[in-house]
Short mmCIF file of C-alpha atoms in Angstrom, two decimals:
data_model
loop_
_atom_site.label_atom_id
_atom_site.label_comp_id
_atom_site.label_asym_id
_atom_site.label_seq_id
_atom_site.Cartn_x
_atom_site.Cartn_y
_atom_site.Cartn_z
CA VAL A 1 -20.76 4.58 -2.53
CA PHE A 2 -17.28 4.53 -1.19
CA LEU A 3 -15.14 7.65 -1.88
CA VAL A 4 -11.27 6.59 -1.90
CA SER A 5 -8.07 8.33 -2.65
CA GLY A 6 -6.82 7.85 -6.04
CA GLY A 7 -4.37 4.87 -6.10
CA TYR A 8 -6.06 3.01 -3.36
CA PRO A 9 -5.31 0.31 -2.50
CA GLU A 10 -1.84 0.79 -3.48
CA THR A 11 0.02 3.88 -2.96
CA PHE A 12 -2.24 7.12 -2.44
CA GLY A 13 -1.92 10.68 -1.19
CA LYS A 14 -3.22 12.06 2.16
CA GLY A 15 -3.87 15.46 3.74
CA PHE A 16 -6.07 16.67 1.12
CA GLU A 17 -8.89 18.99 2.24
CA ILE A 18 -12.58 17.70 1.72
CA SER A 19 -15.11 20.06 0.66
CA GLY A 20 -18.82 19.82 -0.26
CA LEU A 21 -19.86 18.01 3.15
CA ASP A 22 -22.35 20.43 3.97
CA GLN A 23 -23.98 20.17 0.44
CA VAL A 24 -24.98 16.47 1.11
CA GLU A 25 -28.68 15.95 1.51
CA GLY A 26 -30.69 12.98 2.35
CA SER A 27 -27.76 10.57 2.75
CA THR A 28 -25.48 9.56 5.67
CA LEU A 29 -21.90 9.88 5.65
CA TYR A 30 -19.56 7.51 7.33
CA HIS A 31 -16.11 8.78 7.79
CA ALA A 32 -13.42 6.06 7.49
CA GLY A 33 -10.25 7.71 6.42
CA THR A 34 -10.74 11.46 7.57
CA ARG A 35 -9.35 13.66 10.25
CA ILE A 36 -9.56 17.24 11.21
CA GLN A 37 -6.71 19.52 10.93
CA ASP A 38 -6.50 23.20 11.57
CA GLY A 39 -10.38 23.20 11.67
CA LYS A 40 -10.65 21.38 8.25
CA VAL A 41 -11.67 17.97 7.27
CA ILE A 42 -8.88 16.23 5.37
CA THR A 43 -8.09 12.72 3.98
CA ALA A 44 -6.18 10.39 6.19
CA GLY A 45 -6.52 7.04 4.61
CA GLY A 46 -7.53 5.14 1.40
CA ARG A 47 -11.15 4.66 2.08
CA VAL A 48 -12.13 8.01 2.89
CA ILE A 49 -16.02 8.30 3.20
CA ALA A 50 -18.95 6.16 2.62
CA ILE A 51 -22.18 7.64 1.51
CA THR A 52 -25.30 5.64 2.13
CA SER A 53 -28.83 6.47 1.10
CA THR A 54 -32.51 5.15 1.26
CA GLY A 55 -35.15 5.48 -1.06
CA GLY A 56 -38.50 4.13 -2.25
CA THR A 57 -36.75 1.88 -4.65
CA ILE A 58 -33.16 0.72 -4.72
CA SER A 59 -32.67 2.73 -7.93
CA GLU A 60 -33.68 5.85 -6.11
CA ALA A 61 -31.24 5.23 -3.21
CA LEU A 62 -28.38 4.55 -5.75
CA THR A 63 -29.21 7.81 -7.48
CA LYS A 64 -29.09 9.82 -4.25
CA SER A 65 -25.83 8.18 -3.41
CA MET A 66 -24.21 8.93 -6.71
CA GLU A 67 -25.50 12.65 -6.58
CA ASN A 68 -24.23 13.14 -3.17
CA ALA A 69 -20.89 11.61 -4.12
CA SER A 70 -20.31 14.08 -6.85
CA LYS A 71 -20.87 17.07 -4.27
CA VAL A 72 -17.98 15.83 -1.96
CA ASN A 73 -14.59 16.73 -3.26
CA PHE A 74 -10.95 16.37 -2.61
CA THR A 75 -7.89 15.70 -4.73
CA ASN A 76 -7.58 12.50 -6.37
CA LYS A 77 -11.15 11.46 -5.37
CA TYR A 78 -12.24 8.28 -6.97
CA TYR A 79 -15.46 6.13 -6.68
CA ARG A 80 -16.88 3.40 -8.84
CA ARG A 81 -20.06 4.31 -10.58
CA ASP A 82 -21.17 0.68 -10.89
CA ILE A 83 -21.29 -0.55 -7.47
CA GLY A 84 -24.84 -1.29 -6.55
CA LEU A 85 -26.19 -1.49 -10.26
CA ASP A 86 -26.30 -5.39 -9.86
CA LEU A 87 -29.12 -4.62 -7.17
CA LEU A 88 -31.53 -3.19 -9.67
CA THR A 89 -32.42 -6.70 -10.75
CA TYR A 90 -32.69 -7.74 -7.17
CA ASN A 91 -36.49 -7.76 -7.23
CA GLU A 92 -36.70 -9.91 -10.16
CA ARG A 93 -34.52 -12.63 -8.46
CA VAL A 94 -36.64 -12.62 -5.36
#
């Protein structure tokens, strides 16, 4: 799941404090458009944070990523909730 600033890839705001990073469990966070200012993590780009998870099934991994995406917050946060759903039928195609 990629958390982006609302308006991305067009015009978007920067400099919003990011909260909830310490609430994420069982996923890896990849910082893309973040920086530290005055000891706080803030948005600094359009693509802000990627959340990657593993699980016993693709469905479990997607669920974990989505749950953790809801824990991370910043002004104008946006993420698509349909990304990865096409993978749920992956095992049927292989």
